[in-house]
Short mmCIF file of C-alpha atoms in Angstrom, two decimals:
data_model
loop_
_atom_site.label_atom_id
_atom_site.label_comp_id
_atom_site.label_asym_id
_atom_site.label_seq_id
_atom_site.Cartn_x
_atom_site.Cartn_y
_atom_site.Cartn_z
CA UNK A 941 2.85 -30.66 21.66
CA UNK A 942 0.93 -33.61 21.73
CA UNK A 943 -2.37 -33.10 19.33
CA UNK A 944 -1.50 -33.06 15.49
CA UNK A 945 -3.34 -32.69 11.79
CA UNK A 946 -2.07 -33.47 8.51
CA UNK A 947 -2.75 -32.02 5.57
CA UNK A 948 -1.00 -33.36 2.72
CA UNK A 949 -0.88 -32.67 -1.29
CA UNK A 950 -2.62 -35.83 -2.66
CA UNK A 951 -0.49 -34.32 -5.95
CA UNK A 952 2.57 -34.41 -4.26
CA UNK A 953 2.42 -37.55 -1.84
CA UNK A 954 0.12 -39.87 -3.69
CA UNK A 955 0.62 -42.94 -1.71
CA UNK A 956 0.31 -41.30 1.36
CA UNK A 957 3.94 -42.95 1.88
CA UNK A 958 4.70 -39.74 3.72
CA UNK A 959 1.83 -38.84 5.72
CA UNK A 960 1.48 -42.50 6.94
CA UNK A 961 5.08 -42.52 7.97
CA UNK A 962 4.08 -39.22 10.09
CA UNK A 963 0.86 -40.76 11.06
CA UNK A 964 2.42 -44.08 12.43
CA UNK A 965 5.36 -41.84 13.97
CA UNK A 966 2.78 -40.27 16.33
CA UNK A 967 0.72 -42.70 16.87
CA UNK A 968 3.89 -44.77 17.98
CA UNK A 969 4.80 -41.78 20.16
CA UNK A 970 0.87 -41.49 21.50
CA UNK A 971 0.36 -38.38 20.19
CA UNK A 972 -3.05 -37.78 18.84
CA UNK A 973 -3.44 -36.92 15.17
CA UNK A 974 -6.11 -36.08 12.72
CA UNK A 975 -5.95 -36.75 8.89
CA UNK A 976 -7.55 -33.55 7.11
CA UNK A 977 -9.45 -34.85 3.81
CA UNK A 978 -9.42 -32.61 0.70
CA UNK A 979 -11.90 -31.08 -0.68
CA UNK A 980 -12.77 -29.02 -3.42
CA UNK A 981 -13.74 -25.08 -3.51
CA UNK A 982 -13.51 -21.93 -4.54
CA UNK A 983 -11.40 -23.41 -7.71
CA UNK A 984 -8.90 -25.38 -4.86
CA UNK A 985 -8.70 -29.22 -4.77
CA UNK A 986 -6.34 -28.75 -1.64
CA UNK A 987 -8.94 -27.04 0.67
CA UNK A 988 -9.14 -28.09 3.76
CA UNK A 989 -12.15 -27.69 5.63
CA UNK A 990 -11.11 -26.32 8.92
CA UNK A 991 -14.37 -27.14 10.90
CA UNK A 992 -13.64 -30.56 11.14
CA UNK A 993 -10.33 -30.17 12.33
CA UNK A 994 -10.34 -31.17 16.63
CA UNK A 995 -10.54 -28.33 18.51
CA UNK A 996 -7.65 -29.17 20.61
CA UNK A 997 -5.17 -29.19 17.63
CA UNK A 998 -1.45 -27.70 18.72
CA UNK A 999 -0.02 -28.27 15.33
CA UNK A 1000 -1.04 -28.38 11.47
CA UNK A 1001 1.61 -30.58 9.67
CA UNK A 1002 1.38 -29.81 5.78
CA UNK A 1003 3.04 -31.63 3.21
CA UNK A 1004 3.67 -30.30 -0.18
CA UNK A 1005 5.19 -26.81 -1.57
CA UNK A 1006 4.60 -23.52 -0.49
CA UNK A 1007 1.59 -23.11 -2.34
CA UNK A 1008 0.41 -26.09 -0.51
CA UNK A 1009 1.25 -24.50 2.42
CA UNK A 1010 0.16 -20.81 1.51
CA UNK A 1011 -3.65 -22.63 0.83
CA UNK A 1012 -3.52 -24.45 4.46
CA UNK A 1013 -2.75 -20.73 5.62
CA UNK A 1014 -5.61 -19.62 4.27
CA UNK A 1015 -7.94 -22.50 5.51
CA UNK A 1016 -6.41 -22.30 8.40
CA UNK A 1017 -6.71 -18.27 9.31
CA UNK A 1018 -9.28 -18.47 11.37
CA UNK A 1019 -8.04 -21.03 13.61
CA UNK A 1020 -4.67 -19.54 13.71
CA UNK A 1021 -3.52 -23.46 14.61
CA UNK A 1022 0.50 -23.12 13.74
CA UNK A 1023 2.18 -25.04 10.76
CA UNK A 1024 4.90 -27.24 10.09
CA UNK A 1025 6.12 -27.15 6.23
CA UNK A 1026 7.14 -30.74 5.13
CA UNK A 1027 8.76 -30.15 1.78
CA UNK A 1028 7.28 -32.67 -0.80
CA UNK A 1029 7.99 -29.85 -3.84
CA UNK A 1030 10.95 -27.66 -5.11
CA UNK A 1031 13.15 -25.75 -2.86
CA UNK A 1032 10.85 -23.30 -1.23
CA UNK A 1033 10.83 -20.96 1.86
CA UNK A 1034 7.75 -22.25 4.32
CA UNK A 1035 8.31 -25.05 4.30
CA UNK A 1036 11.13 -26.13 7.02
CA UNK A 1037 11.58 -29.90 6.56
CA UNK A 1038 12.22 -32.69 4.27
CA UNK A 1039 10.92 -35.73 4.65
CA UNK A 1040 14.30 -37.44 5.55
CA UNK A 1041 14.34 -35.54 8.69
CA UNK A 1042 10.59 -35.42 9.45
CA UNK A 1043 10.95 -38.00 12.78
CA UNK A 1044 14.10 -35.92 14.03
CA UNK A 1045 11.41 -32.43 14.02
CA UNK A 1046 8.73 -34.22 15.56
CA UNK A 1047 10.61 -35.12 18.16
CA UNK A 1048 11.73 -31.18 18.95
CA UNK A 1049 7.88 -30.65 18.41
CA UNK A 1050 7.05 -33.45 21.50
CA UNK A 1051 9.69 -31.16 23.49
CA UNK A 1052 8.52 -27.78 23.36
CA UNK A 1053 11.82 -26.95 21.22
CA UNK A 1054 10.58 -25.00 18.49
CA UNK A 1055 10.31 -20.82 17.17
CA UNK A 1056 7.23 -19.90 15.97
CA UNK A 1057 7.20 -17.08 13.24
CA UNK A 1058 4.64 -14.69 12.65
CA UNK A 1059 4.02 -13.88 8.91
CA UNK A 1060 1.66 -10.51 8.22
CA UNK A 1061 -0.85 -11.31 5.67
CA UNK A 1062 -2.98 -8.61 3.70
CA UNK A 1063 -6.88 -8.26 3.50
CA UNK A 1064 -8.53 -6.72 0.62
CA UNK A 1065 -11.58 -4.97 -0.04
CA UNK A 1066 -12.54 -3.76 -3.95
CA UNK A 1067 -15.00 -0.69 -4.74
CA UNK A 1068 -16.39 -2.15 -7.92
CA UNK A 1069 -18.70 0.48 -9.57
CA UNK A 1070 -20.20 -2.92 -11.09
CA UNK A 1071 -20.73 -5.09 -8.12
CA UNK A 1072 -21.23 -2.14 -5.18
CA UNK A 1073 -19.34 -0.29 -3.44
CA UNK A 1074 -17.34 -1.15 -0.29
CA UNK A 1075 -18.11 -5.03 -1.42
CA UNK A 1076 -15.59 -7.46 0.30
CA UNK A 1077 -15.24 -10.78 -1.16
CA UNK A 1078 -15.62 -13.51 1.02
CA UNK A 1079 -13.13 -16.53 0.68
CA UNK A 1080 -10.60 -14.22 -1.40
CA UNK A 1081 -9.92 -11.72 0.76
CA UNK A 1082 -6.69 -11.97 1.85
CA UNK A 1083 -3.05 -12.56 1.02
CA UNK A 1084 -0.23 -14.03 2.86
CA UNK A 1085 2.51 -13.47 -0.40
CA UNK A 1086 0.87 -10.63 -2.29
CA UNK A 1087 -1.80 -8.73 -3.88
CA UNK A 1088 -1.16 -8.39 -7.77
CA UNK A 1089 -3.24 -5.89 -10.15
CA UNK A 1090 -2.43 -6.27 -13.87
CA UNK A 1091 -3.57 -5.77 -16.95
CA UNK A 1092 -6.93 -8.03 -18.88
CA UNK A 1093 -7.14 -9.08 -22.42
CA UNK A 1094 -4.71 -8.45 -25.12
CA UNK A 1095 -0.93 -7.02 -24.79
CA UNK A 1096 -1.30 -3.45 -23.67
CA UNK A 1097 -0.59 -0.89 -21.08
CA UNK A 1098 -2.85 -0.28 -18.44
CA UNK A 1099 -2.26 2.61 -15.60
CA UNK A 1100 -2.90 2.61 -11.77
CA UNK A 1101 -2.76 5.48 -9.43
CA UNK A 1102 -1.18 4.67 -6.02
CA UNK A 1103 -2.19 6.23 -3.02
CA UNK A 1104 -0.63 5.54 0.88
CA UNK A 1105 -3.04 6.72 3.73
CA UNK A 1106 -4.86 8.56 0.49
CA UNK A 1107 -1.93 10.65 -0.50
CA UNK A 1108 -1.06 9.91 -4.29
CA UNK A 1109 2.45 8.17 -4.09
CA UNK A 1110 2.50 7.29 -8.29
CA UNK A 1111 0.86 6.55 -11.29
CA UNK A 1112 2.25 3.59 -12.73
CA UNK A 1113 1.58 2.92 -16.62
CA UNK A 1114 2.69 -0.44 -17.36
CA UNK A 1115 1.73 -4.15 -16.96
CA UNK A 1116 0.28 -3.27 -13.16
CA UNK A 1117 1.80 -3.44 -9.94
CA UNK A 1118 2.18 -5.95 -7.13
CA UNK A 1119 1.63 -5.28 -3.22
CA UNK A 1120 3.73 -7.87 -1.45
CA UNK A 1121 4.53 -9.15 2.11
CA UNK A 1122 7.78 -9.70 3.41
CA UNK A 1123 6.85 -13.55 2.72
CA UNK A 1124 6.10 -12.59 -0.88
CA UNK A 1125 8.97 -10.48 -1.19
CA UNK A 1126 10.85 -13.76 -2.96
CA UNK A 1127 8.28 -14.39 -5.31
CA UNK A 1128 6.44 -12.33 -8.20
CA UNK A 1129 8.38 -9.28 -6.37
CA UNK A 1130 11.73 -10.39 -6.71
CA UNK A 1131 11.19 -11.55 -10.10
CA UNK A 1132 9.57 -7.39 -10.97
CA UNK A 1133 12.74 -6.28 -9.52
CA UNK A 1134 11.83 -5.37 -5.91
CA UNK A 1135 13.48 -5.68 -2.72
CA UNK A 1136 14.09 -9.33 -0.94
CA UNK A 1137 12.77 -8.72 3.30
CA UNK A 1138 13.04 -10.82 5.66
CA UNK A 1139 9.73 -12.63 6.63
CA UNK A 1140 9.45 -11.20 10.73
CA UNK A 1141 9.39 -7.48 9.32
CA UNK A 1142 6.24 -6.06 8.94
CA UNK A 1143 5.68 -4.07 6.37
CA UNK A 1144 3.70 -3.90 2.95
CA UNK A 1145 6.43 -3.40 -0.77
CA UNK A 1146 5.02 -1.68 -3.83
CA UNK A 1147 6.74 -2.64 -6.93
CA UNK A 1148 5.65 -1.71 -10.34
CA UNK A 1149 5.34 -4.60 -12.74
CA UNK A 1150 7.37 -3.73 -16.61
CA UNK A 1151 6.41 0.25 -15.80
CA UNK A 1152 6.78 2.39 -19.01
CA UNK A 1153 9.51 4.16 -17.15
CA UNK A 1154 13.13 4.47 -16.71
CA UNK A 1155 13.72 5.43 -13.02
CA UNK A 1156 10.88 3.71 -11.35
CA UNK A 1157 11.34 1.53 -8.49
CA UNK A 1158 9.53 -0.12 -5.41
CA UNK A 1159 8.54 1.90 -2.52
CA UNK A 1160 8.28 0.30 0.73
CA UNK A 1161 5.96 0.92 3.34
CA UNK A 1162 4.75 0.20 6.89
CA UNK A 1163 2.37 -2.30 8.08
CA UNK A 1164 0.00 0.26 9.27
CA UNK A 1165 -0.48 2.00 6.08
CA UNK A 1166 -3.53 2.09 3.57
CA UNK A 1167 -2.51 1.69 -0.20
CA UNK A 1168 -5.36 2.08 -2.25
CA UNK A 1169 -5.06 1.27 -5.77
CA UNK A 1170 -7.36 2.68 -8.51
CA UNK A 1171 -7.43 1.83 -12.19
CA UNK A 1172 -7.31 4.41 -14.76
CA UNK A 1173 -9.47 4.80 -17.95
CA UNK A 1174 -7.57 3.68 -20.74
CA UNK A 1175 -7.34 5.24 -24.36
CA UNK A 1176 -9.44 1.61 -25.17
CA UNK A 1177 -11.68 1.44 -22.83
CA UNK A 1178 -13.59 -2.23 -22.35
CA UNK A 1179 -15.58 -3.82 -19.80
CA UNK A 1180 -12.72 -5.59 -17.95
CA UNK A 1181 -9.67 -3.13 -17.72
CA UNK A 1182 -7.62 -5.19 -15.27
CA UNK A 1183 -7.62 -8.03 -12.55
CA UNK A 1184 -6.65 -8.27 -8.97
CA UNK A 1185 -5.03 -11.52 -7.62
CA UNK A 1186 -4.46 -12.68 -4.57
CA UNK A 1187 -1.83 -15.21 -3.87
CA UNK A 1188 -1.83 -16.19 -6.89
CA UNK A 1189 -5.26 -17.86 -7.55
CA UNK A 1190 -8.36 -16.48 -6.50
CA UNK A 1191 -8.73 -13.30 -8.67
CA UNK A 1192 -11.85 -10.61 -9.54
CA UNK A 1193 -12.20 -8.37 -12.28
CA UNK A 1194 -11.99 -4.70 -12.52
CA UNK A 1195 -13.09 -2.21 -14.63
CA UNK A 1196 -12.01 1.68 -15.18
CA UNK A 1197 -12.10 3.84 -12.01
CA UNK A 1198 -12.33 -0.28 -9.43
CA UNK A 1199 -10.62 1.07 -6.15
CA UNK A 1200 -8.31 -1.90 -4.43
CA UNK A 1201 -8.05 -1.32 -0.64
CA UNK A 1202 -5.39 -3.04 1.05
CA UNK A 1203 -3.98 -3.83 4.46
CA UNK A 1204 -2.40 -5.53 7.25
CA UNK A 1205 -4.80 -8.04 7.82
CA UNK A 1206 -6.01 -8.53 11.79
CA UNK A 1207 -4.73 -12.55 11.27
CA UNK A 1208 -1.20 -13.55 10.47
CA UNK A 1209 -0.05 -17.31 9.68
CA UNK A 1210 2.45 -18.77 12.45
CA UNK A 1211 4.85 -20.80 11.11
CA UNK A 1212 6.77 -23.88 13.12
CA UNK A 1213 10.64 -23.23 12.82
CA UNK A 1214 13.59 -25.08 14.29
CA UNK A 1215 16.39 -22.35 13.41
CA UNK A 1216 16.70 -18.51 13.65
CA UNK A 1217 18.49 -17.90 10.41
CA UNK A 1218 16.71 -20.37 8.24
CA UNK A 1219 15.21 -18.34 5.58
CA UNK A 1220 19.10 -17.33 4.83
CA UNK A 1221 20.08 -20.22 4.50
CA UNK A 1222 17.24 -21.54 2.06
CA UNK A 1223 18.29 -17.79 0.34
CA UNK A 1224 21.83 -18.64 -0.26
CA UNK A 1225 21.08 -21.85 -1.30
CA UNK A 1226 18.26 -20.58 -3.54
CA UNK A 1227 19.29 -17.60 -5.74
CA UNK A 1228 23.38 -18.10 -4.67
CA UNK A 1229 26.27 -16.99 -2.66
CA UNK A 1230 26.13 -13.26 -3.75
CA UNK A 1231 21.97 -13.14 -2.67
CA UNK A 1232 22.55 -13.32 0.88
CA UNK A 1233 25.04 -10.78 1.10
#
């Protein structure tokens, strides 16, 4: 690789003490390299505009967490430029490097030794009775952890009826359910009780978030599925029944009988890796010994 970007968390590396030790590194090295500026929208201080980034970029080198890294993915999508995960946060799963060990990487990147691993991501299209149907949201429309429908307003139960390749799987009454990729699978998933997958599998997990039920559990699914969510009338029916999220941030409003469409979405995120069984490692390390097993 010779032609690099950097996108760094101004949060997380205010000095730039990291991202000018990367910068110099290349330059050094003359490799060329492009410093992405932040800018603000769609309620994100960390986008990136990806129309000013060279077209001839090999590699996008983000610094931060993964949610720093989850927002370059989705700047990023359309380019489908691969990235590097400096770790400037907590002990996370995209991101493959600390900064101690940044100049050793590069230097694997200069020499073609590298993996690159393909994470699925999810596109989403609501049928909002309100706002027309069929409307896709632009900006919002996809996920690369997970798709998350829950309840809106005060503490009560809301229910959702499940459907895979529109046969009714479930109808979950509860706090809502989460769709997740395998890349999500560690996050709001994991924490609702569903399965931990490995990130190269490609499939879609359905868990059911504090369901008003004893023997439900997640159902997992293929990649090449349909699940269609639909919100059910409650007994108190107001204007704003639930709420999907996507990764986390970017989120719409639903009212009784909102359909959520989801799939595999055409793009996926590639991801720069420099070991095959990395994301055990960070596992074990993560939630423990007895995890990994």
């Amino acid at each position: 690789m010779k032609q690099f970007c950097i996108i760094a968390n101004r949060d997380k590396d205010e000095f730039l003490e990291v991202t000018n030790k990367i910068q110099d590194y290349l330059t050094r090295n003359q490799k060329g390299v492009f410093l992405a500026e932040q800018a603000y929208k769609a309620g994100h201080y960390n986008y990136t505009d990806a129309s000013t980034i060279p077209n001839d970029t090999e590699c996008a080198i983000v610094l931060g967490g993964d949610g720093t890294i989850i927002q370059a993915a989705h700047d990023l999508l359309k380019r489908e430029i691969p990235i590097l995960g400096v770790n400037l946060g907590t002990l996370g799963f995209l991101a493959e490097i600390e900064p101690s060990h940044v100049e050793a990487a590069l230097d694997k990147l200069f020499a073609d030794e590298y993996l690159i691993e393909e994470h699925m991501m999810l596109s989403v299209k609501v049928d909002s009775k309100k706002l027309g149907s069929g409307l896709c949201y632009p900006h919002c429309h996809n996920a690369l952890n997970d798709i998350v429908i829950t309840r809106a307003g005060f503490s009560r139960l809301i229910t959702v009826e499940v459907y895979v390749n529109d046969v009714l799987v479930n109808d979950y009454r509860g706090d809502g359910v989460i769709i997740s990729t395998p890349t999500g699978s560690t996050g709001y998933n994991l924490s609702a009780g569903g399965p931990v997958v490995a990130p190269g599998a490609h499939l879609m997990i359905i868990t059911p978030i504090c369901p008003h039920s004893l023997n439900t559990r997640s159902i997992v699914v293929s990649s090449h599925d349909t699940v269609l969510v639909k919100v059910r009338t409650s007994k108190k029916t107001q204007d704003e029944e639930a709420i999907v999220t996507m990764d986390g941030s970017s989120s719409i409003n639903l009212s009784a009988e909102d359909c959520i469409e989801i799939k595999r979405a055409a793009k996926g995120t590639k991801l720069i890796k420099f070991e095959k069984g990395s994301f055990f490692h960070v596992l074990k390390h993560k939630f423990g010994s007895d995890a990994a097993k």
